[in-house]
């Protein structure tokens, strides 16, 4: 369609694929608490679920490979005295011998405490025991005076945990020491928080409708700006290694919005807020740093939108639609995906608070080899710095792993950390600087070599040239040859003569490369009757042919039999066009004489054409006269017949 352009993207055709009920995690009791949280979290080995239980809070850990209908009684992680509000997995862990153990879990509860859990080795929901054995926490973090609503591990430093509370504070914990090291004070309840890619900054949204960017170790906000103006909750997510933040919230008219912020100039979102829809559920944002895609899932609806961040803005890709609404959602880290099926993301959503459905986002490709263009290196499990180093002010990005090694079934290959900040918009390629002309030779386009013109010959040279050319065609049997030509039914054409060679003999040595001037006559639309030939040689006295002065020019005719040596006709016939053309002038002949001959030929042709036109007019007039006379004769015959019939009728009537 004219005027429409399709943006090129590797992820433009990504689609979400749901899972059959048999492959879901069924028979669950997801918490029905109204606190705004994601309810579930995922790592490559386990799912953590806020569990609905009586007699204190609990959470469930489900091995990711144990699908289907779960047992009625499963081992729970118990220890909280109130409902569990949020959980988070520590994806960086160098303490275990197996770096991919993924067994450390944090939880926050309504009892004002945060607990640290460790999944037992070989943990499974199925056991031969009559009653499942619950799991106890390995560490308790006490320091908040009210409920702990959010817990979030630092993405670059090991064993650094952030917890937000109803006491309007966020505490930064050294998990190994079990004590809070830093406190970030707010003026209202914190609704969401997100770490930067290197773990040095933290962004928060709160009920006072403010967006804060914290320099955590300074315990002071670096930026405080007004966020979404709606009364409902807003969320924020740091866009990985970018200096940008994505937020979701509501307008004053309760329309869901998406905002893109630049932390260097956060006075207002880049390009303003983008309206999504008018659904009332909170929109949960999830950022994928490897594919540069943002996923938005709404609470209370079954749709998941995904956008690609390119050239400093979000480009809408597509939307996964489902009739089953979700209350909680979690995304799997990249190293846990099924790379052989071109799966770029996998989500887990809660349905009806009774089961969890996996949703795979796949790039539709047919390939039997690793697709490196859609699987760039991803964050591994090795931390960039330790907890003590981070609290001392050291930063860094965690090492990445190459997914091609995971695809081949080998041990993940670690990629050295050479971080280069990703620009907000990729610079457009500059046009190559113009090259100065004086440094390079300019190649001019090839042009046809101009005809070299020799100086006009003198009168003596001109007279001798014409005489020599004319004497060539004079023969002793001039009269007899002319009569033979008149009686012959074939027209003979002069043999073509090589112009360049013969002209070079006539011209002086300094003028051997000069080319003659040849003028061609435009062909007439109709053939002209042959007129009497005009002999150029007659009237020239004392002209004799010399062996050293041959003819120099040839008539431009088609290839036919050569002309008899006794012919003196100056007109030569072209069979291809059936036209009479004048013979070429002799070498050194005056152009004025040649033009006069052409004019005389043209006038003869015009006279012939005029005579033919007059004859055509006479014939046309005769035809019209005949038509008129025939019509009058027929009319008279008709009148006579009518009179005869009338007379007969009159006789019959009498």
XYZ file of C-alpha atoms in Angstrom:
654
model
C 0.000 0.000 0.000
C 1.347 3.402 -0.925
C 2.547 5.538 1.967
C 2.918 2.680 4.490
C 6.202 1.268 5.690
C 6.821 -1.797 7.845
C 9.462 -1.447 10.541
C 12.134 -4.100 10.406
C 12.459 -6.137 13.616
C 13.518 -9.658 14.567
C 10.702 -9.839 17.120
C 7.905 -8.340 15.033
C 6.188 -11.733 14.605
C 6.599 -13.023 18.163
C 3.430 -14.759 19.326
C 2.260 -16.143 22.653
C 1.428 -19.837 22.858
C -0.767 -21.058 25.690
C -0.457 -24.448 27.378
C -2.951 -27.251 27.699
C -4.498 -27.757 31.100
C -2.659 -31.072 31.507
C 0.679 -29.231 31.270
C -0.278 -26.539 33.790
C 0.272 -26.484 37.547
C -3.151 -27.393 38.881
C -4.785 -27.795 42.293
C -3.175 -24.709 43.845
C -4.386 -22.350 46.558
C -3.095 -18.949 45.544
C -3.391 -16.208 48.136
C -6.461 -13.996 47.834
C -4.936 -11.115 49.748
C -5.677 -7.732 48.185
C -2.120 -6.393 48.460
C -0.795 -5.228 45.088
C 1.892 -7.784 44.285
C 2.710 -10.251 41.527
C 1.835 -13.284 43.734
C 4.371 -15.575 42.003
C 8.073 -15.514 41.087
C 10.092 -17.868 38.887
C 13.621 -19.067 38.287
C 14.863 -21.833 35.944
C 14.140 -24.515 38.562
C 11.305 -23.405 40.841
C 8.137 -21.347 41.148
C 7.274 -19.551 44.380
C 3.599 -18.905 45.129
C 1.951 -16.843 47.868
C -0.173 -19.551 49.503
C -3.649 -19.199 50.983
C -3.395 -20.833 54.418
C -4.802 -20.539 57.899
C -2.890 -20.326 61.113
C -0.132 -18.054 59.817
C 1.402 -17.263 56.485
C 2.965 -19.730 54.091
C 4.360 -19.961 50.614
C 4.730 -22.869 48.206
C 7.694 -23.792 46.054
C 6.879 -25.840 42.964
C 9.598 -27.560 40.932
C 9.202 -26.287 37.396
C 9.209 -29.801 35.915
C 6.416 -31.157 38.144
C 3.380 -30.251 36.049
C -0.172 -31.459 36.135
C -2.485 -31.838 39.113
C -0.531 -31.482 42.327
C -1.198 -33.512 45.494
C -3.779 -32.304 47.978
C -1.108 -31.877 50.601
C 2.291 -30.514 49.641
C 5.267 -29.367 51.731
C 4.975 -25.626 52.443
C 7.503 -23.041 53.553
C 6.156 -21.941 56.922
C 7.480 -19.440 59.455
C 5.579 -16.201 59.010
C 2.828 -15.415 61.483
C 0.805 -13.495 58.902
C 0.009 -13.744 55.230
C 2.941 -13.692 52.801
C 2.799 -10.632 50.532
C 5.800 -10.984 48.195
C 8.701 -13.291 47.290
C 11.862 -13.063 45.198
C 14.592 -15.467 44.073
C 18.281 -14.640 44.315
C 19.553 -15.219 40.783
C 23.186 -14.477 41.713
C 24.846 -16.946 44.040
C 28.515 -17.798 44.281
C 28.290 -19.417 47.704
C 27.104 -22.756 46.375
C 29.410 -25.037 44.455
C 26.753 -25.298 41.791
C 26.256 -21.754 40.482
C 22.916 -22.731 38.930
C 21.404 -23.999 42.174
C 18.780 -21.210 42.275
C 17.723 -22.253 45.758
C 17.825 -18.988 47.778
C 14.449 -17.311 48.299
C 13.312 -14.198 50.201
C 9.796 -13.433 51.397
C 7.998 -10.488 52.970
C 4.942 -10.753 55.176
C 2.240 -8.813 56.891
C 3.978 -9.589 60.174
C 6.671 -6.970 59.409
C 9.484 -9.477 58.820
C 11.473 -10.720 55.856
C 12.671 -14.322 55.790
C 15.391 -16.044 53.802
C 14.741 -19.621 52.672
C 16.809 -22.348 51.084
C 15.152 -25.030 49.008
C 16.367 -28.443 50.174
C 18.376 -30.550 47.769
C 16.190 -32.906 45.757
C 13.051 -31.057 46.805
C 9.826 -32.507 45.367
C 6.101 -32.191 46.015
C 5.690 -35.952 45.887
C 6.862 -38.096 48.807
C 6.072 -41.425 50.371
C 5.526 -39.891 53.813
C 2.032 -39.767 55.229
C 2.328 -36.059 55.923
C 4.618 -33.690 54.032
C 7.415 -32.029 55.995
C 7.360 -28.233 55.948
C 10.464 -26.138 55.372
C 11.719 -23.575 57.912
C 13.580 -20.322 57.097
C 17.347 -20.095 57.414
C 17.394 -16.391 58.318
C 14.985 -13.780 59.698
C 15.361 -10.087 58.937
C 13.631 -7.909 61.518
C 13.674 -4.119 61.441
C 10.423 -2.844 59.942
C 7.618 -1.730 62.220
C 4.850 -2.575 59.747
C 4.136 -5.070 56.997
C 6.811 -5.831 54.427
C 5.104 -5.431 51.064
C 7.996 -5.937 48.605
C 11.294 -7.790 48.556
C 13.848 -7.495 45.750
C 17.422 -8.783 45.428
C 20.149 -6.623 43.912
C 20.834 -7.766 40.303
C 24.612 -7.162 40.459
C 25.714 -7.596 44.082
C 25.516 -10.836 46.005
C 23.255 -11.099 49.087
C 21.967 -7.516 48.947
C 18.211 -7.293 49.526
C 15.790 -4.345 49.423
C 12.546 -4.484 51.408
C 9.731 -1.914 51.412
C 7.345 -1.509 54.304
C 4.204 0.202 55.427
C 6.354 2.354 57.702
C 7.242 4.389 54.560
C 10.818 3.124 54.400
C 12.956 0.889 52.252
C 15.762 -0.977 53.990
C 18.823 -2.362 52.237
C 19.996 -5.572 53.923
C 23.246 -7.447 54.042
C 21.693 -10.904 54.002
C 24.812 -12.678 55.208
C 25.125 -10.349 58.182
C 21.347 -10.289 58.718
C 21.246 -6.567 59.410
C 19.973 -3.462 57.560
C 22.751 -1.217 56.329
C 20.831 1.575 54.576
C 17.378 3.165 54.899
C 15.480 5.139 52.243
C 12.700 7.237 53.724
C 9.514 8.043 51.809
C 6.461 10.120 52.622
C 3.909 7.427 51.785
C 3.524 3.707 51.108
C 5.866 2.381 48.439
C 3.964 0.735 45.603
C 6.861 -0.652 43.542
C 10.665 -0.619 43.314
C 13.267 -1.660 40.733
C 17.093 -1.782 40.660
C 19.275 -0.379 37.895
C 21.402 -2.743 35.816
C 24.544 -2.318 37.946
C 22.618 -2.169 41.213
C 23.750 1.311 42.207
C 20.414 3.135 41.735
C 16.864 2.316 42.740
C 13.587 3.683 41.357
C 10.406 3.719 43.446
C 6.787 4.762 43.058
C 4.615 5.586 46.020
C 1.098 6.545 46.897
C 2.020 10.257 46.923
C 2.208 10.024 43.071
C 5.955 10.719 43.042
C 8.624 8.961 41.050
C 11.947 8.806 42.899
C 15.377 7.763 41.660
C 17.639 6.944 44.612
C 21.382 6.975 44.922
C 21.064 4.136 47.390
C 24.372 4.390 49.213
C 23.834 8.113 49.730
C 20.362 7.403 51.165
C 19.056 10.421 49.278
C 16.859 10.650 46.176
C 18.768 11.905 43.167
C 15.544 12.808 41.330
C 11.985 13.381 42.539
C 9.345 14.103 39.897
C 5.584 13.820 39.582
C 4.482 10.505 38.157
C 1.076 9.301 37.024
C -1.737 11.503 38.283
C -4.328 8.762 38.805
C -5.430 7.562 42.231
C -4.671 3.881 41.581
C -1.341 2.161 41.975
C 1.538 2.790 39.600
C 4.488 0.538 38.791
C 8.060 1.208 37.646
C 10.723 -1.006 36.106
C 14.330 -0.114 35.308
C 15.218 -0.905 31.714
C 18.330 -2.948 32.398
C 21.543 -1.300 31.238
C 19.738 1.728 29.842
C 19.425 5.011 31.689
C 15.678 4.778 31.242
C 12.690 3.792 33.328
C 9.299 2.489 32.185
C 6.267 3.206 34.334
C 2.612 2.179 34.209
C -0.210 3.939 35.977
C -3.451 5.799 35.537
C -4.535 9.233 34.436
C -7.054 11.370 36.264
C -9.713 9.910 33.976
C -8.644 6.381 35.064
C -7.072 5.530 31.701
C -4.118 3.170 31.878
C -0.878 4.826 30.788
C 2.657 3.917 29.823
C 5.532 6.299 30.454
C 9.177 6.326 29.346
C 11.578 8.352 31.504
C 15.147 9.491 30.988
C 16.883 9.708 34.361
C 19.129 12.459 33.038
C 16.107 14.667 32.392
C 13.145 13.195 34.304
C 10.977 16.285 34.536
C 8.416 14.654 32.276
C 8.175 11.397 30.334
C 9.761 11.215 26.896
C 7.021 12.085 24.424
C 4.393 12.279 27.177
C 2.282 9.484 28.583
C 0.967 6.888 26.155
C -2.614 5.817 26.786
C -3.176 2.062 26.712
C -6.855 1.474 27.484
C -9.541 2.159 30.087
C -9.392 -1.128 32.014
C -9.336 -0.689 35.787
C -6.708 -3.349 36.643
C -3.141 -2.415 37.547
C -0.673 -2.959 34.696
C 2.412 -5.017 35.611
C 5.571 -4.155 33.583
C 8.374 -6.649 32.859
C 11.588 -5.737 31.047
C 13.715 -8.146 28.986
C 17.155 -6.608 28.593
C 18.439 -9.079 26.001
C 15.658 -8.564 23.456
C 14.967 -4.943 24.477
C 11.287 -5.746 24.896
C 8.770 -4.566 27.487
C 5.845 -6.791 28.478
C 2.703 -5.344 30.062
C 0.185 -7.606 31.807
C -2.964 -6.247 33.376
C -4.541 -7.540 36.536
C -8.081 -8.670 35.937
C -7.653 -9.206 32.176
C -5.974 -11.943 30.175
C -4.028 -9.814 27.725
C -0.259 -9.336 27.583
C 1.072 -6.563 25.373
C 4.698 -6.404 24.332
C 6.699 -3.521 22.945
C 10.196 -3.188 21.514
C 12.407 -0.331 22.619
C 14.089 1.192 19.588
C 15.322 4.663 18.676
C 14.356 6.086 22.044
C 10.714 4.991 22.045
C 8.467 1.960 22.433
C 7.274 0.273 19.259
C 4.199 -1.913 19.704
C 4.812 -5.491 18.561
C 1.721 -7.529 19.312
C -0.623 -8.709 22.056
C -1.375 -12.074 23.574
C -5.097 -12.358 24.249
C -6.818 -14.811 26.531
C -10.275 -15.141 28.034
C -8.822 -16.243 31.379
C -7.972 -13.248 33.590
C -4.781 -13.165 35.638
C -4.063 -11.816 39.102
C -0.390 -12.663 39.250
C 2.354 -13.027 36.668
C 6.041 -13.912 36.566
C 8.640 -14.251 33.807
C 11.346 -16.881 33.594
C 15.017 -15.813 33.357
C 16.483 -16.232 29.882
C 18.796 -19.111 30.768
C 15.776 -21.286 31.561
C 14.089 -20.988 28.158
C 13.660 -23.680 25.520
C 16.131 -22.318 22.985
C 15.562 -25.201 20.556
C 12.014 -23.946 19.920
C 13.057 -20.288 19.492
C 11.372 -19.355 22.762
C 12.383 -15.807 23.702
C 10.260 -15.407 26.864
C 8.060 -17.541 29.093
C 5.427 -16.218 31.449
C 3.538 -17.932 34.281
C 0.136 -16.538 35.114
C -2.345 -17.449 37.814
C -5.824 -18.423 36.615
C -8.816 -18.393 38.968
C -6.380 -18.664 41.916
C -6.344 -22.420 41.318
C -3.695 -23.143 38.681
C -0.730 -21.571 36.922
C -0.519 -21.553 33.123
C 2.807 -21.217 31.262
C 2.770 -18.970 28.183
C 5.646 -19.242 25.712
C 6.569 -16.318 23.466
C 8.141 -17.740 20.312
C 9.803 -16.319 17.223
C 8.295 -18.262 14.286
C 11.317 -19.700 12.518
C 12.267 -23.007 10.982
C 15.843 -23.607 11.958
C 17.907 -26.513 13.139
C 20.825 -24.439 14.366
C 21.285 -21.853 17.090
C 19.693 -18.492 16.256
C 22.297 -16.079 17.530
C 20.520 -12.953 16.295
C 17.556 -13.463 18.652
C 19.624 -14.814 21.554
C 22.287 -12.281 22.545
C 24.368 -12.962 25.663
C 22.359 -12.875 28.900
C 23.124 -12.320 32.557
C 24.502 -15.391 34.275
C 24.599 -16.308 37.961
C 27.999 -14.965 38.956
C 27.728 -11.638 40.828
C 29.759 -8.616 39.845
C 30.664 -7.676 43.432
C 30.164 -9.091 46.876
C 27.928 -7.527 49.503
C 30.798 -5.938 51.392
C 32.298 -4.525 48.189
C 28.955 -3.095 47.156
C 28.378 -1.375 50.495
C 31.889 0.049 50.202
C 30.861 1.758 46.952
C 31.995 -0.657 44.258
C 29.767 -1.195 41.219
C 29.749 -3.462 38.219
C 27.652 -5.411 35.777
C 27.460 -9.166 36.326
C 29.162 -11.392 33.730
C 27.059 -12.746 30.900
C 26.822 -16.189 29.387
C 26.578 -17.310 25.792
C 23.339 -19.182 25.139
C 24.912 -21.069 22.245
C 26.742 -23.227 24.754
C 23.442 -23.874 26.538
C 21.889 -24.794 23.187
C 24.644 -27.358 22.597
C 24.100 -28.880 26.037
C 27.508 -27.791 27.312
C 28.467 -25.870 30.405
C 27.490 -22.216 29.948
C 30.362 -20.200 28.525
C 31.000 -16.998 30.429
C 31.636 -13.799 28.504
C 34.062 -11.222 29.956
C 32.517 -8.034 31.248
C 33.300 -5.181 28.861
C 30.351 -2.980 29.501
C 29.541 -0.202 27.108
C 26.504 1.905 27.946
C 23.691 1.395 25.479
C 22.708 4.714 23.991
C 19.122 5.805 24.177
C 18.836 5.833 20.425
C 21.335 4.150 18.141
C 23.198 6.820 16.212
C 22.222 7.067 12.633
C 25.103 6.260 10.282
C 26.815 9.396 9.129
C 27.114 10.076 5.483
C 30.676 9.684 4.243
C 32.545 12.954 4.179
C 32.933 14.377 0.709
C 36.282 13.594 -0.862
C 38.216 16.565 -2.044
C 38.463 16.626 -5.761
C 42.077 17.678 -5.851
C 43.218 14.418 -4.255
C 41.537 12.048 -6.675
C 41.484 12.290 -10.477
C 38.068 13.022 -11.797
C 36.889 10.438 -14.273
C 34.891 12.197 -16.896
C 32.326 10.181 -18.849
C 33.510 8.889 -22.167
C 32.479 11.168 -24.981
C 32.579 10.494 -28.701
C 35.694 11.872 -30.310
C 34.846 14.999 -32.241
C 35.260 14.940 -35.992
C 38.510 16.494 -37.032
C 37.956 19.185 -39.576
C 40.685 19.990 -42.035
C 41.154 23.540 -43.336
C 39.217 24.288 -46.532
C 41.152 23.258 -49.643
C 42.467 25.839 -52.032
C 40.859 26.464 -55.413
C 43.530 24.504 -57.245
C 43.173 21.473 -54.942
C 39.405 21.640 -55.203
C 39.467 21.789 -59.057
C 41.914 18.918 -59.377
C 39.982 16.771 -56.901
C 36.697 17.226 -58.707
C 38.335 16.592 -62.071
C 39.994 13.418 -60.816
C 36.718 12.152 -59.362
C 34.785 12.924 -62.546
C 37.394 11.362 -64.848
C 37.040 8.103 -62.942
C 33.458 7.702 -64.166
C 34.117 8.842 -67.809
C 34.349 6.022 -70.327
C 34.960 5.847 -74.047
C 31.750 3.864 -74.548
C 29.779 6.576 -72.847
C 26.829 6.559 -75.225
C 26.437 2.815 -75.463
C 26.615 2.322 -71.743
C 23.949 4.960 -71.229
C 21.605 3.239 -73.659
C 22.195 -0.103 -71.945
C 21.370 1.458 -68.633
C 18.116 2.862 -69.975
C 16.978 -0.473 -71.387
C 18.009 -2.514 -68.339
C 15.313 -3.448 -65.835
C 17.782 -3.572 -62.932
C 19.079 -0.578 -61.033
C 22.753 -0.763 -60.269
C 24.309 0.913 -57.260
C 27.821 2.167 -56.917
C 30.217 -0.037 -54.961
C 30.885 1.305 -51.450
C 34.300 2.814 -51.085
C 36.255 2.976 -47.838
C 36.159 6.606 -46.835
C 38.893 6.677 -44.254
C 41.559 4.927 -46.353
C 40.969 6.820 -49.621
C 40.631 10.177 -47.961
C 43.940 9.685 -46.227
C 45.651 9.501 -49.648
C 44.213 12.841 -50.746
C 44.878 14.874 -47.618
C 48.298 16.087 -46.627
C 50.240 14.133 -43.998
C 49.314 16.620 -41.316
C 45.659 16.091 -42.117
C 45.526 12.297 -42.467
C 43.427 11.909 -39.314
C 40.825 14.463 -40.393
C 37.391 13.077 -41.127
C 35.217 14.354 -44.000
C 31.944 16.111 -43.457
C 29.097 13.899 -44.598
C 25.588 15.235 -44.831
C 22.744 12.814 -45.343
C 19.452 13.669 -46.940
C 16.246 12.860 -45.035
C 14.235 10.213 -46.828
C 11.011 11.264 -48.523
C 7.733 9.489 -47.621
C 7.184 8.262 -51.199
C 9.527 7.104 -53.976
C 10.228 9.606 -56.698
C 10.348 8.776 -60.343
C 13.818 8.468 -61.777
C 14.955 11.660 -63.398
C 17.628 12.214 -65.952
C 21.072 11.784 -64.443
C 23.216 14.828 -64.096
C 26.838 14.312 -65.061
C 29.185 16.222 -62.829
C 32.218 15.332 -64.887
C 30.887 16.943 -68.057
C 31.987 20.465 -68.517
C 35.267 19.924 -66.681
C 38.162 20.448 -69.094
C 41.551 18.822 -68.946
C 40.684 16.597 -65.961
C 42.517 13.316 -66.073
C 42.693 10.514 -63.549
C 46.007 9.967 -61.851
C 46.851 6.653 -60.168
C 47.937 8.379 -56.991
C 44.596 10.186 -56.486
C 41.767 7.709 -56.041
C 38.188 8.627 -55.058
C 37.816 9.394 -51.371
C 34.111 9.173 -50.517
C 31.411 6.544 -50.920
C 27.676 6.779 -51.093
C 25.865 5.521 -47.910
C 23.923 2.693 -49.591
C 22.985 -0.857 -48.734
C 25.244 -3.722 -49.699
C 24.375 -4.655 -53.302
C 26.156 -5.530 -56.527
C 28.737 -2.934 -57.591
C 27.874 -0.438 -60.255
C 29.045 -1.044 -63.825
C 32.041 1.077 -64.721
C 30.250 2.847 -67.583
C 27.315 4.214 -65.518
C 27.215 7.979 -64.951
C 24.019 8.191 -62.887
C 24.359 10.526 -59.941
C 21.255 9.134 -58.217
C 21.515 5.827 -56.409
C 18.535 3.800 -55.202
C 18.202 2.283 -51.703
C 16.190 -0.948 -51.901
C 15.422 -0.989 -48.161
C 13.531 2.313 -48.306
C 12.785 2.478 -52.071
C 14.072 6.073 -52.137
C 16.359 8.013 -54.448
C 19.432 9.417 -52.719
C 21.988 11.785 -54.223
C 25.479 10.544 -54.734
C 28.073 11.771 -52.263
C 30.128 14.755 -53.380
C 33.596 14.274 -54.669
C 36.526 14.870 -52.366
C 37.200 18.577 -52.120
C 33.885 19.461 -53.802
C 32.200 22.643 -52.710
C 29.383 22.063 -50.171
C 27.371 24.782 -51.928
C 27.231 22.758 -55.159
C 26.169 19.683 -53.235
C 23.362 21.623 -51.518
C 22.175 22.996 -54.864
C 21.943 19.484 -56.238
C 19.919 18.409 -53.202
C 17.584 21.365 -53.629
C 17.041 20.512 -57.300
C 16.203 16.924 -56.376
C 13.797 18.043 -53.670
C 12.048 20.437 -56.035
C 11.651 17.625 -58.589
C 10.195 15.390 -55.906
C 7.784 18.116 -54.808
C 6.601 18.611 -58.389
C 5.981 14.878 -58.788
C 4.064 14.747 -55.512
C 1.984 17.765 -56.516
C 1.142 16.114 -59.853
C 0.088 12.942 -58.084
C -2.083 14.924 -55.667
C -3.828 16.687 -58.555
C -4.451 13.324 -60.230
C -5.934 11.934 -57.023
C -8.258 14.920 -56.758
C -9.436 14.445 -60.341
C -10.125 10.765 -59.748
C -12.052 11.584 -56.564
C -14.201 14.118 -58.431
C -14.957 11.590 -61.188
C -16.040 8.998 -58.598
C -18.389 11.520 -56.959
C -19.872 12.397 -60.370
C -20.495 8.744 -61.168
C -22.180 8.191 -57.793
C -24.473 11.171 -58.405
C -25.422 10.097 -61.954
C -26.187 6.551 -60.824
C -28.411 7.868 -58.019
C -30.378 10.147 -60.375
C -30.930 7.299 -62.870
C -32.300 5.063 -60.144
C -34.647 7.800 -58.919
C -36.067 8.313 -62.456
C -36.691 4.594 -62.844
C -38.508 4.521 -59.521
C -40.717 7.478 -60.513
C -41.663 5.819 -63.808
C -42.609 2.572 -62.045
C -44.735 4.465 -59.524
C -46.582 6.276 -62.331
C -47.256 2.967 -64.088
C -48.658 1.461 -60.909
C -50.884 4.466 -60.316
C -52.242 4.217 -63.830
C -53.013 0.512 -63.345
C -54.793 1.287 -60.070
C -56.830 3.984 -61.763
C -57.876 1.599 -64.505
C -58.870 -1.039 -61.995
C -60.879 1.489 -60.016
C -62.748 2.605 -63.114
